[in-house]
Coordinates of N, CA and C in Angstrom, one line a residue:
X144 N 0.9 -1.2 0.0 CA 0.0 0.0 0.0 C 0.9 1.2 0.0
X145 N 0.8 2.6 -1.0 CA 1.4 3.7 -1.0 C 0.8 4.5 0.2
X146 N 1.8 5.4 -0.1 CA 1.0 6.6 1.5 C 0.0 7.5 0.1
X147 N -1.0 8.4 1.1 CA -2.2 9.0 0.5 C -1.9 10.2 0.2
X148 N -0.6 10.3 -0.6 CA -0.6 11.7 -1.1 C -0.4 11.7 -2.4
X149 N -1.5 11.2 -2.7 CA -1.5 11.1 -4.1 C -1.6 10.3 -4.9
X150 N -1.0 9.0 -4.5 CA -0.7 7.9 -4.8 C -2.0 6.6 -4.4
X151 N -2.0 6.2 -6.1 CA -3.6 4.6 -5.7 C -3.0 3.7 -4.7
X152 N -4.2 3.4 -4.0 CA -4.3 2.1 -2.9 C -4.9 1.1 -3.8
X153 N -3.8 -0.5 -3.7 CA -4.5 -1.6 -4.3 C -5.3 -2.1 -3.4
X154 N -6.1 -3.0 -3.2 CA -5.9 -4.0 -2.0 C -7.6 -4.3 -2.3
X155 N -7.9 -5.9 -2.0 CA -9.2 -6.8 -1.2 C -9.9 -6.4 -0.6
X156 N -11.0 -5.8 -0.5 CA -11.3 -4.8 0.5 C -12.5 -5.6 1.4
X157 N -13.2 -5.8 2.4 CA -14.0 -6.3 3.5 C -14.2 -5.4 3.8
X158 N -15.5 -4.9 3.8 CA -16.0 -3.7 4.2 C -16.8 -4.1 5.7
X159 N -17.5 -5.2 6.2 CA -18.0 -5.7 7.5 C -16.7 -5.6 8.2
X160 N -15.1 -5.6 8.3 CA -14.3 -5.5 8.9 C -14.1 -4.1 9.1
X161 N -13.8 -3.1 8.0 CA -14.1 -2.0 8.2 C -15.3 -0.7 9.0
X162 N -16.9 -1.5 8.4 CA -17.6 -1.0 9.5 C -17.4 -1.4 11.1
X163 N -17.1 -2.4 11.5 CA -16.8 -2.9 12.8 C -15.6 -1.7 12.8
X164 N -14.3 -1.5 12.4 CA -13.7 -0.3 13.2 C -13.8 0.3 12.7
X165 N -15.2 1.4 12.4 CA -15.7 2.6 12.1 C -16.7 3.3 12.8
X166 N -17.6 1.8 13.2 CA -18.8 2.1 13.9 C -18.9 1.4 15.1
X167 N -18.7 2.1 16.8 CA -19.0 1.3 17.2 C -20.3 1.3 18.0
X168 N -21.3 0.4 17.6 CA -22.7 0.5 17.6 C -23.1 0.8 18.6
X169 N -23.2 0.4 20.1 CA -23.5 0.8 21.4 C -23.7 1.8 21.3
X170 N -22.2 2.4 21.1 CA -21.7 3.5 22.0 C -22.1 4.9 21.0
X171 N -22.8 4.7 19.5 CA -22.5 5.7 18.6 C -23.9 5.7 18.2
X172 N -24.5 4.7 18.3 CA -26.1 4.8 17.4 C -27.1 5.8 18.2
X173 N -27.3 5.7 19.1 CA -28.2 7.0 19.9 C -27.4 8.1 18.8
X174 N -26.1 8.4 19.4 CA -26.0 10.1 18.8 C -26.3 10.3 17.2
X175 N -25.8 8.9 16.5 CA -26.4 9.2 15.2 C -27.7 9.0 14.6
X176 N -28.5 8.7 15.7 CA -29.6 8.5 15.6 C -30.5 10.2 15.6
X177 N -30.0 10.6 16.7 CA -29.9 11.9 17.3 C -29.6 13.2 15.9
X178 N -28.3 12.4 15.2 CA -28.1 13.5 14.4 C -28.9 13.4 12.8
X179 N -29.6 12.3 13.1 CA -30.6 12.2 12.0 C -31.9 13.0 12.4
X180 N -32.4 12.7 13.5 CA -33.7 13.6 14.3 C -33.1 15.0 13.9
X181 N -32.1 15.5 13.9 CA -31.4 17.0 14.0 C -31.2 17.7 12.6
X182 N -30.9 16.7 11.6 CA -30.8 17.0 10.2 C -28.9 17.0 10.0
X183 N -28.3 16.1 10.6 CA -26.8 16.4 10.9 C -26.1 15.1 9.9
X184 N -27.8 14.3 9.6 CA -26.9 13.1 8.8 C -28.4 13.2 8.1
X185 N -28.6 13.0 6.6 CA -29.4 12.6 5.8 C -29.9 11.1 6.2
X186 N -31.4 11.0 6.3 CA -31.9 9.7 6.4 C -33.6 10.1 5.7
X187 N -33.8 9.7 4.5 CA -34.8 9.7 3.6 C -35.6 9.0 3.3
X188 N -35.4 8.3 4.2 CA -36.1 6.4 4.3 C -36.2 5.4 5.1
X189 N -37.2 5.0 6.0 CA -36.7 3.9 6.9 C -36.7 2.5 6.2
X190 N -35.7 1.6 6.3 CA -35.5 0.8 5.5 C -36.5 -0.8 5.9
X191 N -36.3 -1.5 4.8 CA -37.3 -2.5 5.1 C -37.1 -3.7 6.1
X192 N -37.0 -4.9 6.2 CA -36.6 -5.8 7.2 C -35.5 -6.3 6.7
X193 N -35.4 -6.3 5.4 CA -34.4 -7.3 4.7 C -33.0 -6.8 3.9
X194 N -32.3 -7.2 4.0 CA -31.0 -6.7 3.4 C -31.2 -7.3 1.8
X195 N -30.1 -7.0 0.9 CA -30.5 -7.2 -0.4 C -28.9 -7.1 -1.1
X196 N -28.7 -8.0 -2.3 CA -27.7 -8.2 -2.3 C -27.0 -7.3 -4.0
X197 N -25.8 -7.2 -4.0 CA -25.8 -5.8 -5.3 C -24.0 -6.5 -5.8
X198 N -24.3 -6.4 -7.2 CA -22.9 -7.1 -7.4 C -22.4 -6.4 -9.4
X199 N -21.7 -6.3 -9.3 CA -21.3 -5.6 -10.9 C -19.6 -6.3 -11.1
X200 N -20.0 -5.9 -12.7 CA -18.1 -6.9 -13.0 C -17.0 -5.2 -12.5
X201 N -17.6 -4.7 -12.8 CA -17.2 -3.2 -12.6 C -17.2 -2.0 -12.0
X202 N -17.3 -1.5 -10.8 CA -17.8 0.1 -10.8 C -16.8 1.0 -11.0
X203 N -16.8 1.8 -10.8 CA -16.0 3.2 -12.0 C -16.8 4.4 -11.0
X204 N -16.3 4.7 -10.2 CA -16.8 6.2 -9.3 C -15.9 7.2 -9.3
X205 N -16.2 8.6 -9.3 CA -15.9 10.1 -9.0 C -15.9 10.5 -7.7
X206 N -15.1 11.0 -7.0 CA -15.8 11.7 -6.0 C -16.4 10.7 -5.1
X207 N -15.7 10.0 -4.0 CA -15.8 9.0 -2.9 C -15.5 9.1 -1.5
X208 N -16.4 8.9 -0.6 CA -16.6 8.5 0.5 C -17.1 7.7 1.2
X209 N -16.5 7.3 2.6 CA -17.1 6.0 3.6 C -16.8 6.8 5.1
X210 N -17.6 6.2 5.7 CA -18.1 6.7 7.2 C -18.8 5.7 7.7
X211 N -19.2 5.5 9.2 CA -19.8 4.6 9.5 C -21.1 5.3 10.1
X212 N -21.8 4.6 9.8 CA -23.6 5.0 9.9 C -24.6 4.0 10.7
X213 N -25.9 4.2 10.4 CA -26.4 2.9 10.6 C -27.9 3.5 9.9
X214 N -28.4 2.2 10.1 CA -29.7 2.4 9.3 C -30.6 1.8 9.6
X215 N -31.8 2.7 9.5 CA -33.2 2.5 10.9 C -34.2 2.1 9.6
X216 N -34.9 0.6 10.4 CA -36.0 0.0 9.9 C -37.4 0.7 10.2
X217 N -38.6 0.4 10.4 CA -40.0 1.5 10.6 C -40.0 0.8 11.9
X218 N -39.7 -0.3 12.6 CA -39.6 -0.6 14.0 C -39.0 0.3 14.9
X219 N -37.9 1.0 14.3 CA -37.0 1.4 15.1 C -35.9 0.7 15.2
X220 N -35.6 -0.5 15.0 CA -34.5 -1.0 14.9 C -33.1 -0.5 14.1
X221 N -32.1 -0.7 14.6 CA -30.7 0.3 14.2 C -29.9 -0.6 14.1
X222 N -30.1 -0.8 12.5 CA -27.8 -1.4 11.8 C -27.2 -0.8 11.8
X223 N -26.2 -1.2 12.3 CA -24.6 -0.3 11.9 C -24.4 -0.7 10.2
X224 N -23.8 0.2 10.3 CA -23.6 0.0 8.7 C -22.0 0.9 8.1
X225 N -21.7 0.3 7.0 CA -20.7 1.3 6.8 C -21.4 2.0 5.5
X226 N -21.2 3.4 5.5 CA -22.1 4.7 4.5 C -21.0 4.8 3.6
X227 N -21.3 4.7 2.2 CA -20.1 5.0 1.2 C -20.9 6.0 -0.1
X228 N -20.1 7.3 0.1 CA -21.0 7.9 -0.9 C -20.7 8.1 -1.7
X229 N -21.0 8.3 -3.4 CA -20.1 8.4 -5.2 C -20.8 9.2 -5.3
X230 N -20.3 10.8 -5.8 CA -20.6 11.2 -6.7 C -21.3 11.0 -8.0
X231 N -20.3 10.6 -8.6 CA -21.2 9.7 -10.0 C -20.3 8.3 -10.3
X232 N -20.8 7.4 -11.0 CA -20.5 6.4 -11.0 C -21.2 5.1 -12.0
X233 N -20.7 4.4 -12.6 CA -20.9 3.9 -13.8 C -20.4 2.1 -13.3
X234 N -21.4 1.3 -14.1 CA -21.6 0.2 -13.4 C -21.8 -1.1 -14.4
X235 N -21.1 -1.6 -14.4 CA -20.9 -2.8 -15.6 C -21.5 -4.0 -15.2
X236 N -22.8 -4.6 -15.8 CA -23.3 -5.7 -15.5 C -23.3 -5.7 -14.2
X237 N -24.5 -4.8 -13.7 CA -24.9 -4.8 -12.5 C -26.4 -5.8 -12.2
X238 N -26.2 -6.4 -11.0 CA -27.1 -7.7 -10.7 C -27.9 -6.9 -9.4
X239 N -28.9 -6.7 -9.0 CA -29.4 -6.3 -7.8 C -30.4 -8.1 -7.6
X240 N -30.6 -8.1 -6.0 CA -31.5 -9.2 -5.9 C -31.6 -9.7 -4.2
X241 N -33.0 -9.7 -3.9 CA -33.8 -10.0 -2.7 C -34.7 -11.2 -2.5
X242 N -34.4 -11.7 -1.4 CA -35.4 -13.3 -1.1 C -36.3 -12.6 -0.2
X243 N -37.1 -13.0 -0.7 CA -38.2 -13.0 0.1 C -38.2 -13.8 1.7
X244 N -38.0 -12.9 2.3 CA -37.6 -13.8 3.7 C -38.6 -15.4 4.1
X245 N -38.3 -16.5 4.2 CA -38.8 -17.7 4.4 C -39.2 -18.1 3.4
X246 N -38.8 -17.9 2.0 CA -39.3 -18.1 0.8 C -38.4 -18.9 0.0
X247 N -38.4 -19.6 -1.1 CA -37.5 -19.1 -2.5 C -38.0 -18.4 -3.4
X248 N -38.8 -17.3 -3.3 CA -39.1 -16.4 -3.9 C -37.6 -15.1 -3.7
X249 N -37.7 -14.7 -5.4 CA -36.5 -13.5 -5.2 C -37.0 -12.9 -6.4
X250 N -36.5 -11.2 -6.2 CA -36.9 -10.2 -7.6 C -35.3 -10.0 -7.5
X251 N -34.9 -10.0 -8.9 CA -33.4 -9.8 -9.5 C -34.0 -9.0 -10.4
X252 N -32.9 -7.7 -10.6 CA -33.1 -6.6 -11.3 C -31.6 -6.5 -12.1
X253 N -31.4 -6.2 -13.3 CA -30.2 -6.9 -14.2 C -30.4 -5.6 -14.9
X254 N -29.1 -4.9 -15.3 CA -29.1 -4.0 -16.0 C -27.3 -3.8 -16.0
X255 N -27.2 -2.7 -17.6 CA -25.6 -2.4 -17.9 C -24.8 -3.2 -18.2
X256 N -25.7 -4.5 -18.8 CA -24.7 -5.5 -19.4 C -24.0 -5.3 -20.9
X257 N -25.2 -4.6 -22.0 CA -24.5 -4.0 -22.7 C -23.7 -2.7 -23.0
X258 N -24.3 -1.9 -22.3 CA -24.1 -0.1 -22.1 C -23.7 -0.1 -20.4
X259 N -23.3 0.6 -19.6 CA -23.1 0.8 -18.1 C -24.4 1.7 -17.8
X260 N -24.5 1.0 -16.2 CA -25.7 1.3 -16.0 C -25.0 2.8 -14.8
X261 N -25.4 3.9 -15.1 CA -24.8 4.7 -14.5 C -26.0 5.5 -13.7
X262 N -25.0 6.5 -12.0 CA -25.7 6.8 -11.4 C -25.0 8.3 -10.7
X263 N -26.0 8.9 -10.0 CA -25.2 10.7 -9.2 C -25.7 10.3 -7.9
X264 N -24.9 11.2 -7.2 CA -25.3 11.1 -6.5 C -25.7 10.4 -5.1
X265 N -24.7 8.9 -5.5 CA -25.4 7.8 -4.9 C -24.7 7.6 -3.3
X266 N -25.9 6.8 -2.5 CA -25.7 6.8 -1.2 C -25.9 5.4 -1.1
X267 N -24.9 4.4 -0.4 CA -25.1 2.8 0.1 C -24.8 2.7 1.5
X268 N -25.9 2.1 2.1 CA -25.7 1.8 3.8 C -25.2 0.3 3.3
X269 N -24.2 0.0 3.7 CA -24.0 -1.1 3.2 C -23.1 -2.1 4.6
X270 N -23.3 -3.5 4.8 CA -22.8 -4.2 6.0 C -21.8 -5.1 5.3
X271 N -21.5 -5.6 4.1 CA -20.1 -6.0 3.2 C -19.9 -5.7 2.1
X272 N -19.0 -5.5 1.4 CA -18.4 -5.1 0.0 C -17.0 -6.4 -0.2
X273 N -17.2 -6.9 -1.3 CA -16.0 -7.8 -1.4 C -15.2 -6.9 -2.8
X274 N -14.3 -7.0 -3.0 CA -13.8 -6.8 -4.7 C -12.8 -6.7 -4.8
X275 N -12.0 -6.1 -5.7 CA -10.5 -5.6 -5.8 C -10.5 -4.2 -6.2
X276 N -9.8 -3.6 -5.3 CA -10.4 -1.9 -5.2 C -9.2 -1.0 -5.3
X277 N -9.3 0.3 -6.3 CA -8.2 0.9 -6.4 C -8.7 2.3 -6.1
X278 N -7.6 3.0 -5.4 CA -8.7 4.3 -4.6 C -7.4 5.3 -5.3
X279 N -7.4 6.6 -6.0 CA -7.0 7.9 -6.2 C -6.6 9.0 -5.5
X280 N -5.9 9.4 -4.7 CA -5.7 9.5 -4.3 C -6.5 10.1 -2.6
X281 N -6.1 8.8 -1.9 CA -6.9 8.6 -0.9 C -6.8 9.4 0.2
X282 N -7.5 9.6 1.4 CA -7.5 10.5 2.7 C -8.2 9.7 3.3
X283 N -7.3 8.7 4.6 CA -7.7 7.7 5.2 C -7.6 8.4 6.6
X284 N -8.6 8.4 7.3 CA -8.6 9.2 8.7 C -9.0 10.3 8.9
X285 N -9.8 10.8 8.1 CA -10.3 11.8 8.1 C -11.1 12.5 8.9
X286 N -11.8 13.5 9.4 CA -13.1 13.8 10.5 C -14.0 13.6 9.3
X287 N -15.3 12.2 9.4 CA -16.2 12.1 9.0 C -17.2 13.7 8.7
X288 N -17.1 14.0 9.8 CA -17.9 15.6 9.1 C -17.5 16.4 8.2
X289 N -16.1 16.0 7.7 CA -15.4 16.9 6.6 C -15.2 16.8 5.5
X290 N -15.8 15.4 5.2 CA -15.9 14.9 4.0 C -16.5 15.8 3.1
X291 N -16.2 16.0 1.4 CA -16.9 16.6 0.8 C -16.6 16.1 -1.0
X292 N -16.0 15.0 -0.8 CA -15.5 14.3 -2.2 C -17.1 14.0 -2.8
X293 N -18.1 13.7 -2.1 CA -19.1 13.2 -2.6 C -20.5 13.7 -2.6
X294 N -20.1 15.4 -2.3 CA -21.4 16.2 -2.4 C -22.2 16.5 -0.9
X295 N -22.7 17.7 -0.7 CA -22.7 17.9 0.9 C -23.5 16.8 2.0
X296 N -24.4 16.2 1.4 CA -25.2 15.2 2.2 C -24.6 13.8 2.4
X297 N -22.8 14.2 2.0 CA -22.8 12.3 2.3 C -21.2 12.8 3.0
X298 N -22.0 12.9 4.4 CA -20.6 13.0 5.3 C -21.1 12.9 6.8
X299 N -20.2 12.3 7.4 CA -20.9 11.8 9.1 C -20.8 12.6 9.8
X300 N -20.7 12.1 11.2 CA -20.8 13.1 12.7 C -19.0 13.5 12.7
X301 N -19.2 14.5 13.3 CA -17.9 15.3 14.0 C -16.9 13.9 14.6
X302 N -16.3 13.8 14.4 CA -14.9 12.9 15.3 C -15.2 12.0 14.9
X303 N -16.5 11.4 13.9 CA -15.8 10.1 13.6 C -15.2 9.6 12.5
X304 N -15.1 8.7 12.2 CA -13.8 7.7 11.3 C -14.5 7.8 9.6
X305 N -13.8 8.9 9.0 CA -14.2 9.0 7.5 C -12.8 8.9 6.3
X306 N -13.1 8.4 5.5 CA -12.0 8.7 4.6 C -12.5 8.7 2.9
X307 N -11.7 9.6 2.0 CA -12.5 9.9 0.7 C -11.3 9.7 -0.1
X308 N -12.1 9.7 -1.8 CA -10.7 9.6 -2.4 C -11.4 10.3 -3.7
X309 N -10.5 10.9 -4.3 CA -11.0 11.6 -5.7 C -11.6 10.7 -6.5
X310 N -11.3 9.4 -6.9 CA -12.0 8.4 -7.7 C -11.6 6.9 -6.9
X311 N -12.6 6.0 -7.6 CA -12.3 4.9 -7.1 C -12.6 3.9 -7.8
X312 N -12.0 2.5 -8.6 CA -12.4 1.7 -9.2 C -12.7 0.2 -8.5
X313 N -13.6 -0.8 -8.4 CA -13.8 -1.4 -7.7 C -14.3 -2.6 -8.7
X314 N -13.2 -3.9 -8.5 CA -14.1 -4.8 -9.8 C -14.4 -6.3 -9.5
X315 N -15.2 -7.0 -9.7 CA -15.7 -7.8 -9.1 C -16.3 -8.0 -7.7
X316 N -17.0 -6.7 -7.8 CA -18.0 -6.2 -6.4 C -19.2 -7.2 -6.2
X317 N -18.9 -7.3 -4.9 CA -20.1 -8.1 -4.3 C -20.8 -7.6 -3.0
X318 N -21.4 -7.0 -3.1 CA -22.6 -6.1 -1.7 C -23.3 -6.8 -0.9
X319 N -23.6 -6.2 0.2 CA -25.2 -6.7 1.1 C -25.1 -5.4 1.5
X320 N -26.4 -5.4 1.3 CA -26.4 -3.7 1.7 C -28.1 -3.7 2.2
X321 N -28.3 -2.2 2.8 CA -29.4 -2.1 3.4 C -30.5 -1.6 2.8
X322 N -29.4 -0.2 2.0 CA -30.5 0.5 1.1 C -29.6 1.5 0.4
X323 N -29.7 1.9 -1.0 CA -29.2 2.5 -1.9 C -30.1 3.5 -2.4
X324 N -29.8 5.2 -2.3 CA -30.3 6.3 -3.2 C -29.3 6.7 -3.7
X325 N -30.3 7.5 -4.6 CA -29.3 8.1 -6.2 C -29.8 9.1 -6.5
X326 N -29.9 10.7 -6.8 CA -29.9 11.8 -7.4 C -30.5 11.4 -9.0
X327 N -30.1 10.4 -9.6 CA -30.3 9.7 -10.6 C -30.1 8.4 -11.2
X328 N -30.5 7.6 -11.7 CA -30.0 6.2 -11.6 C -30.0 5.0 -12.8
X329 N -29.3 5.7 -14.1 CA -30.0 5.0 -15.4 C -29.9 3.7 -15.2
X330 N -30.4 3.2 -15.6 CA -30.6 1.6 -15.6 C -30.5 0.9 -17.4
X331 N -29.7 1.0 -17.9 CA -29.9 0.8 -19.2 C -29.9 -1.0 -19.3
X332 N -30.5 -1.7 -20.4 CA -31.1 -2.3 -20.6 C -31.8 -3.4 -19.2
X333 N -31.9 -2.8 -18.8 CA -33.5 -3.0 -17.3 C -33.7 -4.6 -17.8
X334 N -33.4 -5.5 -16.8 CA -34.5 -6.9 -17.1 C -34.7 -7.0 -15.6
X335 N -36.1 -7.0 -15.4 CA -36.5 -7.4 -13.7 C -37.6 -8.4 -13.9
X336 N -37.3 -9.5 -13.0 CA -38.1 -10.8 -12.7 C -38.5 -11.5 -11.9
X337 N -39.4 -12.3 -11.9 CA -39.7 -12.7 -10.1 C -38.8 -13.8 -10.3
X338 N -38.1 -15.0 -9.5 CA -37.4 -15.9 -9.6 C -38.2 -16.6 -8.6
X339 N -38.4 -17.9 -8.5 CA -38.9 -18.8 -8.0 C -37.9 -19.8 -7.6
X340 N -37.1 -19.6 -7.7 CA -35.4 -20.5 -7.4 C -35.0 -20.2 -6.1
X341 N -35.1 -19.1 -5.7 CA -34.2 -18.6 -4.7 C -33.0 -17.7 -5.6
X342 N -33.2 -17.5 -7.3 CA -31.9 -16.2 -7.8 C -31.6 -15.6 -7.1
X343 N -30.3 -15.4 -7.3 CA -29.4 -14.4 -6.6 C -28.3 -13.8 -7.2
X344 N -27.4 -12.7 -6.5 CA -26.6 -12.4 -7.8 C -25.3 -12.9 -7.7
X345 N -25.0 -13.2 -6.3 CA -24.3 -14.4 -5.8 C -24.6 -14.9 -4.6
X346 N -23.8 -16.2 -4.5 CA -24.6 -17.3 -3.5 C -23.7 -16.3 -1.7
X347 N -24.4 -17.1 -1.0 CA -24.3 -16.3 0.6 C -22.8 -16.8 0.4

């Protein structure tokens, strides 16, 4: 790994190892919970019960950020999560796909196999990321509140654990994530389907 002045980070990335030292949930979800009641963290949605899985041969992002967050269901219940925000971002044979909890029922959403399916804007609460990831010149340690690589609404609380990078390429991504918005979010050639298998975009 180079130092962050300037210079790309290769490396395997585990992003559940990273939220775990970014977020520590006890001791951090009240206040971020707090700074969402307050307007101090964007939260536009309470999320559903189920996590959902997100995978591309490619992403290609502008303007990047991660912080640790968490994300509130309509129970009130609170994930920790790790928050990673792209300015814009372009997405090669992207797979989205959800089971129906106690089911083999799944909706898989497929798009950007022949064109990239591109997006602004975007926000992922996400609990793992697998791939091989190369970051632009990176700023690892950052004050989460001072983030600004990815536009003003995707940056954490004061003192905590943020780091950004001018671009980032990330390839053979594999997600679980909570919930994804986008400012925009083309979807070019769109195929969505119920699956009766248990489809997915890859196995657990």
């Amino acid at each position: 790994m180079n130092d962050a002045h300037g210079s790309a980070v290769i490396g395997h990335t585990r992003w559940r190892r990273f939220a775990v030292v970014t977020v520590s949930a006890l001791v951090l979800a009240g206040a971020i919970v707090f700074g969402m009641a307050n307007g101090a963290i964007a939260a536009s949605f309470a999320v559903s019960g189920s996590t959902f899985k997100v995978s591309a041969d490619k992403l290609v992002g502008n303007g990047f950020v991660q912080y640790g967050g968490v994300a509130v269901d309509k129970a009130g219940n609170v994930h920790p999560v790790a928050v990673s925000g792209i300015k814009s971002a372009s997405l090669t044979n992207l797979c989205q796909s959800v089971v129906v909890p106690g089911t083999s029922i799944s909706l898989v959403i497929r798009a950007g196999k022949t064109k990239d399916a591109t997006a602004t804007d975007l926000l992922i609460d996400m609990t793992q990321l697998n791939g091989d990831a190369t970051f632009n010149n990176i700023h690892i340690g950052q004050d989460a509140s001072t983030l600004d690589a990815a536009g003003p609404n995707a940056h954490g609380l004061a003192g905590g654990f943020g780091q950004q990078a001018d671009s980032v390429v990330i390839t053979n991504l594999h997600q679980i994530a909570w919930s994804t918005s986008a400012g925009t979010f083309a979807l070019n050639g769109l195929d969505l389907h119920v699956s009766m298998t248990k489809e997915e975009c890859f196995p657990s």
